[in-house]
PDB file of C-alpha atoms in Angstrom:
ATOM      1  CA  UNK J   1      -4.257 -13.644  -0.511  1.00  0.00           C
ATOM      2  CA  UNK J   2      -2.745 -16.011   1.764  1.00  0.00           C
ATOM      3  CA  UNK J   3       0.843 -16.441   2.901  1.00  0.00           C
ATOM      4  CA  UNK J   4       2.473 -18.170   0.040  1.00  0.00           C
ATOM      5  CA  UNK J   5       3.759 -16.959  -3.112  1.00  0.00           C
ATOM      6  CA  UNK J   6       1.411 -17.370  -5.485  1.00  0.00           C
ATOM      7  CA  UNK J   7       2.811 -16.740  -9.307  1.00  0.00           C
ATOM      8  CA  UNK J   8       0.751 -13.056  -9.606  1.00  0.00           C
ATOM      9  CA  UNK J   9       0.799 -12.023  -6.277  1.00  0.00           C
ATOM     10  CA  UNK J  10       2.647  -9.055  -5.253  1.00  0.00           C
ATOM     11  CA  UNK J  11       5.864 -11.016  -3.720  1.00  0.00           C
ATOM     12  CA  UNK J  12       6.202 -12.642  -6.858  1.00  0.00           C
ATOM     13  CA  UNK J  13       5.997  -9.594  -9.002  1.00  0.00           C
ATOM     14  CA  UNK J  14       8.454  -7.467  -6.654  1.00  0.00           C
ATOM     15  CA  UNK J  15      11.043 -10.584  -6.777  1.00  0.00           C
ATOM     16  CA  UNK J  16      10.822 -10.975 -10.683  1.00  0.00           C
ATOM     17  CA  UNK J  17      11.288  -6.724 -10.892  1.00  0.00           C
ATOM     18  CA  UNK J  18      14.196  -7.524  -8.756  1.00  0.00           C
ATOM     19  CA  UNK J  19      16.117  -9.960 -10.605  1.00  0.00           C
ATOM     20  CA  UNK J  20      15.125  -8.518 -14.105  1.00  0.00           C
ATOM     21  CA  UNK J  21      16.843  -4.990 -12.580  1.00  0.00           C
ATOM     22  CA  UNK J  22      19.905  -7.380 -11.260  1.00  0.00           C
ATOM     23  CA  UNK J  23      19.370  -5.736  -8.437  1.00  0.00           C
ATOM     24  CA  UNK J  24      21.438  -7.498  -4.889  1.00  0.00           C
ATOM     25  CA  UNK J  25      18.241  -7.916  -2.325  1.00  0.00           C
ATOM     26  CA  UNK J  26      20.319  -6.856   0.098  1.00  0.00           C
ATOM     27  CA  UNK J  27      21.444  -3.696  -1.213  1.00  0.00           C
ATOM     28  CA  UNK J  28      17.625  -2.933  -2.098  1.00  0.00           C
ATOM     29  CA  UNK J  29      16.728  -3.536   1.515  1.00  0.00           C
ATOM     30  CA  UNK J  30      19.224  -1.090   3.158  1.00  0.00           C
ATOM     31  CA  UNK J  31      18.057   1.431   0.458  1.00  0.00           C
ATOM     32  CA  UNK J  32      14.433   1.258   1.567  1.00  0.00           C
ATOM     33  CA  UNK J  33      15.718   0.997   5.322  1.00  0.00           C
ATOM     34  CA  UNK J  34      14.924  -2.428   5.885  1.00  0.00           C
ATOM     35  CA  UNK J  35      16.864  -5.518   7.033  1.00  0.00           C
ATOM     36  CA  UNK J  36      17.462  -8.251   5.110  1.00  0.00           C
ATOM     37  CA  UNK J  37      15.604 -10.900   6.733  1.00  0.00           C
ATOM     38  CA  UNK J  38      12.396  -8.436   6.260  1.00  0.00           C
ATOM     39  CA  UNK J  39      13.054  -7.959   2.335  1.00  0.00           C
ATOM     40  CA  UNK J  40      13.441 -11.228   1.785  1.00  0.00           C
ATOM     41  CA  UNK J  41      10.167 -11.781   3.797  1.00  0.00           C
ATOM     42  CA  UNK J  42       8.510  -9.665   1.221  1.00  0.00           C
ATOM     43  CA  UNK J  43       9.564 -11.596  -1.989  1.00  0.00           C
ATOM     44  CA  UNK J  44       8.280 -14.794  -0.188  1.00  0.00           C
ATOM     45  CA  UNK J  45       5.058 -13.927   1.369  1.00  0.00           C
ATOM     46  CA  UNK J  46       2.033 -12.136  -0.132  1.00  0.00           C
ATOM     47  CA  UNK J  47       0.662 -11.465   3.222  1.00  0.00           C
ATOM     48  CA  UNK J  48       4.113  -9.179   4.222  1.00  0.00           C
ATOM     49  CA  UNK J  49       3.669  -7.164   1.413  1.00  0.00           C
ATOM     50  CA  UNK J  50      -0.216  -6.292   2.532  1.00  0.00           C
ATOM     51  CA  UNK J  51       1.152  -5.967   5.936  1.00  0.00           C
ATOM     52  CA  UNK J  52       4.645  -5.555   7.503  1.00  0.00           C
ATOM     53  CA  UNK J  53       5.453  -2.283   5.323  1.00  0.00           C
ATOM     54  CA  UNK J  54       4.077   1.359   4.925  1.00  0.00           C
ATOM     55  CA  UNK J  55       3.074   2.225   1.942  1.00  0.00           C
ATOM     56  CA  UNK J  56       5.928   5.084   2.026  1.00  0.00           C
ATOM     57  CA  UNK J  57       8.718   1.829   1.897  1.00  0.00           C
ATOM     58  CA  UNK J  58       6.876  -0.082  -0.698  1.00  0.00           C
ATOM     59  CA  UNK J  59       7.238   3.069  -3.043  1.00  0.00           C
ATOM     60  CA  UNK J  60      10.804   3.646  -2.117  1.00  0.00           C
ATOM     61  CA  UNK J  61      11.215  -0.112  -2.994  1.00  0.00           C
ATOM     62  CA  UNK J  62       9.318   0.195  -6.408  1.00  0.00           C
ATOM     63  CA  UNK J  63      11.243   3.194  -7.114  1.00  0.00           C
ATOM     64  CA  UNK J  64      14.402   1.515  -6.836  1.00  0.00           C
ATOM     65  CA  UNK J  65      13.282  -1.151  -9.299  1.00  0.00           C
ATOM     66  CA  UNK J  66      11.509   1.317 -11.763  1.00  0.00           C
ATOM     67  CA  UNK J  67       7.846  -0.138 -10.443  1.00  0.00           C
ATOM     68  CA  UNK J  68       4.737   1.024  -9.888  1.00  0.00           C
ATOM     69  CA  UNK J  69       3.557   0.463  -6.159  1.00  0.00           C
ATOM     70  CA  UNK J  70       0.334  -0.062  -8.483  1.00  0.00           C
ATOM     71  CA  UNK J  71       1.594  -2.292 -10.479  1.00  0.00           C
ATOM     72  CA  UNK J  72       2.286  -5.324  -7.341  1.00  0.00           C
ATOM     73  CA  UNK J  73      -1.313  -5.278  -7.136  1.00  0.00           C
ATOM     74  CA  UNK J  74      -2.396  -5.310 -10.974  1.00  0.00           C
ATOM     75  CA  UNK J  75      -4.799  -9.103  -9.540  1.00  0.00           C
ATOM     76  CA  UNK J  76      -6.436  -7.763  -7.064  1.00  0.00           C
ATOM     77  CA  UNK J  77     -10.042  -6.640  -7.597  1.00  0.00           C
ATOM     78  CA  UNK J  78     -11.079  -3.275  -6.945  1.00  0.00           C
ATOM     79  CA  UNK J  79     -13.917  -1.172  -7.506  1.00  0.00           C
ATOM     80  CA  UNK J  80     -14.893   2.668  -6.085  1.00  0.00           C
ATOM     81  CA  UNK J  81     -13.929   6.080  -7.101  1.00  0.00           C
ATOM     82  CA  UNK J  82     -10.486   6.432  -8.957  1.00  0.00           C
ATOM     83  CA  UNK J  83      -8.087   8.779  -7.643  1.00  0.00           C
ATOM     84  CA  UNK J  84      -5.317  11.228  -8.883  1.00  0.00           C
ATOM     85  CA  UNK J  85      -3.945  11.266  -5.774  1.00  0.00           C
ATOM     86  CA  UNK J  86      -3.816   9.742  -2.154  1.00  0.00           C
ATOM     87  CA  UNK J  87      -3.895  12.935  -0.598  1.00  0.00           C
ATOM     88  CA  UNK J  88      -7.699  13.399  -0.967  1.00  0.00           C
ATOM     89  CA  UNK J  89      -8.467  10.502   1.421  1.00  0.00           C
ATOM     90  CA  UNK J  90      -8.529  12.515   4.380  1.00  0.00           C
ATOM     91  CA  UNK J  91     -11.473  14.434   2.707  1.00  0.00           C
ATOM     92  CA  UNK J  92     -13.173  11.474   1.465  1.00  0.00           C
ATOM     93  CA  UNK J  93     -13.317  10.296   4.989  1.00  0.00           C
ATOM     94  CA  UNK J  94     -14.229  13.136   6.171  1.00  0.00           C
ATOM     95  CA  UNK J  95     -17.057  13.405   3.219  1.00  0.00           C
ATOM     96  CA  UNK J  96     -17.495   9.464   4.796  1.00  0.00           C
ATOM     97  CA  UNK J  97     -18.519  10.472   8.513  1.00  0.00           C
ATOM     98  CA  UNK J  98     -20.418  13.431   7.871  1.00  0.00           C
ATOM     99  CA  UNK J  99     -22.408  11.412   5.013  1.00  0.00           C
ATOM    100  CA  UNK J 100     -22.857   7.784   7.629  1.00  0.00           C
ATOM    101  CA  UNK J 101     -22.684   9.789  10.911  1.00  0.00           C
ATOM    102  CA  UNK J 102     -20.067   7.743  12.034  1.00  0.00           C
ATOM    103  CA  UNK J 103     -17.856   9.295  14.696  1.00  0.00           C
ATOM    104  CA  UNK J 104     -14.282   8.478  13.956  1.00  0.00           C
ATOM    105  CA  UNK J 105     -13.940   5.939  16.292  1.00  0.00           C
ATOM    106  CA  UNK J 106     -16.736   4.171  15.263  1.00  0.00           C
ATOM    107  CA  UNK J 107     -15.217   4.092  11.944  1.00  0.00           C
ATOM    108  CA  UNK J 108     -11.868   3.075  13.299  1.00  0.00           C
ATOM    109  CA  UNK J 109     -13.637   0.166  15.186  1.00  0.00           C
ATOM    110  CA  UNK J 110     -14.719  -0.803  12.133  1.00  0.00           C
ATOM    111  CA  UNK J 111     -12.049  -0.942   9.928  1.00  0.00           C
ATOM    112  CA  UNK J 112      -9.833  -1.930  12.686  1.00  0.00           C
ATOM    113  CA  UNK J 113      -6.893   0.377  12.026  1.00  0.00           C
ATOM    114  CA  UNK J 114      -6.461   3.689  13.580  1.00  0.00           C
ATOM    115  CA  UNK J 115      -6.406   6.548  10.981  1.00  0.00           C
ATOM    116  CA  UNK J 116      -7.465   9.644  12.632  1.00  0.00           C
ATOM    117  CA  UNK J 117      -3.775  11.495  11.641  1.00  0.00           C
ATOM    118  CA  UNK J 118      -4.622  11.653   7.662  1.00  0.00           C
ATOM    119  CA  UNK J 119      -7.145  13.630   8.970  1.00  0.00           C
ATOM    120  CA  UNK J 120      -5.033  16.762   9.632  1.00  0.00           C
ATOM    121  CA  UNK J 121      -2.059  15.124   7.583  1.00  0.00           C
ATOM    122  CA  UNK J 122      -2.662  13.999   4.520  1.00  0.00           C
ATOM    123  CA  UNK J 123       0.932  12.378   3.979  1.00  0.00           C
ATOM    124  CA  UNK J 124      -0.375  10.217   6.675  1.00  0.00           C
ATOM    125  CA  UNK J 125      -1.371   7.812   4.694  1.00  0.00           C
ATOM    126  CA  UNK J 126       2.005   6.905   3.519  1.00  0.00           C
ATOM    127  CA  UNK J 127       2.364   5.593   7.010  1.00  0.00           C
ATOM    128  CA  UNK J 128      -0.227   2.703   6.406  1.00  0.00           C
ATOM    129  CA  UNK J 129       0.438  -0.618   5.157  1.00  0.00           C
ATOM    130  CA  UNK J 130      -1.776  -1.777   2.175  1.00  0.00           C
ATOM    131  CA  UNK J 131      -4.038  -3.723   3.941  1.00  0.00           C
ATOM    132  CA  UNK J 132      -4.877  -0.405   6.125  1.00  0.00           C
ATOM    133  CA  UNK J 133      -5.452   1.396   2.810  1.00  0.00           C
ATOM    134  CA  UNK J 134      -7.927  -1.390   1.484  1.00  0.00           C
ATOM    135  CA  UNK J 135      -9.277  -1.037   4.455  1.00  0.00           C
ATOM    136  CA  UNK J 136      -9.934   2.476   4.330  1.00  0.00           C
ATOM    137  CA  UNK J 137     -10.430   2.756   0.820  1.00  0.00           C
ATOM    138  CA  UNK J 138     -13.191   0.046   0.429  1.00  0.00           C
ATOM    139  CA  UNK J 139     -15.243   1.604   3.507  1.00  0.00           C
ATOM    140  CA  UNK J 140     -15.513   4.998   1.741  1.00  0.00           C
ATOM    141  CA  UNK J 141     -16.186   3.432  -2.251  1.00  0.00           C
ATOM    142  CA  UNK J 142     -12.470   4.224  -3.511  1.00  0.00           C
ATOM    143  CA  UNK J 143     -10.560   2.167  -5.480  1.00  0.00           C
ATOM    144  CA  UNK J 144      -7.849   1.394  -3.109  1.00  0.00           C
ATOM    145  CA  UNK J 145      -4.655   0.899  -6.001  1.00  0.00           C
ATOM    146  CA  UNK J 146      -5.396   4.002  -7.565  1.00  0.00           C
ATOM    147  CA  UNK J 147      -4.329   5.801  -3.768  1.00  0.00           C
ATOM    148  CA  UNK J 148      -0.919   4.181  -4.879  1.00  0.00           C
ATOM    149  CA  UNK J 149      -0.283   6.576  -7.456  1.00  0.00           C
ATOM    150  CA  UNK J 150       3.057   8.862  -6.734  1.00  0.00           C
ATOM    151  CA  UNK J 151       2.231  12.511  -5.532  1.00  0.00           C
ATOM    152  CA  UNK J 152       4.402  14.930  -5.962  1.00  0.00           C
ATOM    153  CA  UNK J 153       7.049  15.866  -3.404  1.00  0.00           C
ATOM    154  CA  UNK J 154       6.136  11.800  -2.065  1.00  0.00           C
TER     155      UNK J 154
END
């Protein structure tokens, strides 16, 4: 995606969820703990959603508006395992390495985020932004939106 607003992309679906909740943007952004200026950044630009929030204040956001995390991303193309949960990724990258050999900072260096703390956390990956999670989530064949899904106590 690039850095406009393109009709489907994720900005655009979070600002029409928005409005059709009547919801005041800035209200919405103290509720997720955001400023303004940054809330407004992600009903404008694709690219912000993908990258200037964890995935832990994109659900809090959703979950304001009665959304799906899942549902921002209902375009993108995705492929690889499906998941009931995000809190099996730390064992899928652990499955990963022992499977490639890679050490984990080989694996870091190549998907160019650090990630080592979903290793003994699994709520770590909360902390990500989506991009991170595509990241991770292509690398080891999982289908990155279904990691979106709510756990419980999340």
């Amino acid at each position: 995606m690039n850095n406009n607003n393109s009709a489907d992309g994720p900005s655009s679906v979070l600002r029409r969820a928005r409005e059709f909740a009547g919801r005041n943007p800035i209200e919405l952004a103290a509720k997720a703990g955001m400023n303004p200026a940054a809330y407004f950044d992600l009903e404008s630009h694709d690219d912000d959603v993908l990258t200037a929030v964890p995935v832990r204040t994109l659900q809090a956001i959703c979950d304001e508006l009665s959304l799906s995390a899942y549902s921002l991303f209902a375009k993108f193309e995705t492929s690889g395992e499906q998941l009931s949960t995000n809190l099996v990724i730390g064992d899928r990258i652990r499955e990963h390495l022992a499977t490639t050999s890679l050490s984990l900072a080989d694996f870091e260096t190549k998907i160019g985020y650090e990630i080592g703390s979903v290793l003994s956390c699994p709520s770590a990956v909360l902390d990500w932004n989506i991009d991170c999670l595509r990241s991770v989530c292509q690398a080891i064949g999982v289908d990155w939106r279904s990691a979106l899904q709510r756990n419980e106590g999340y």
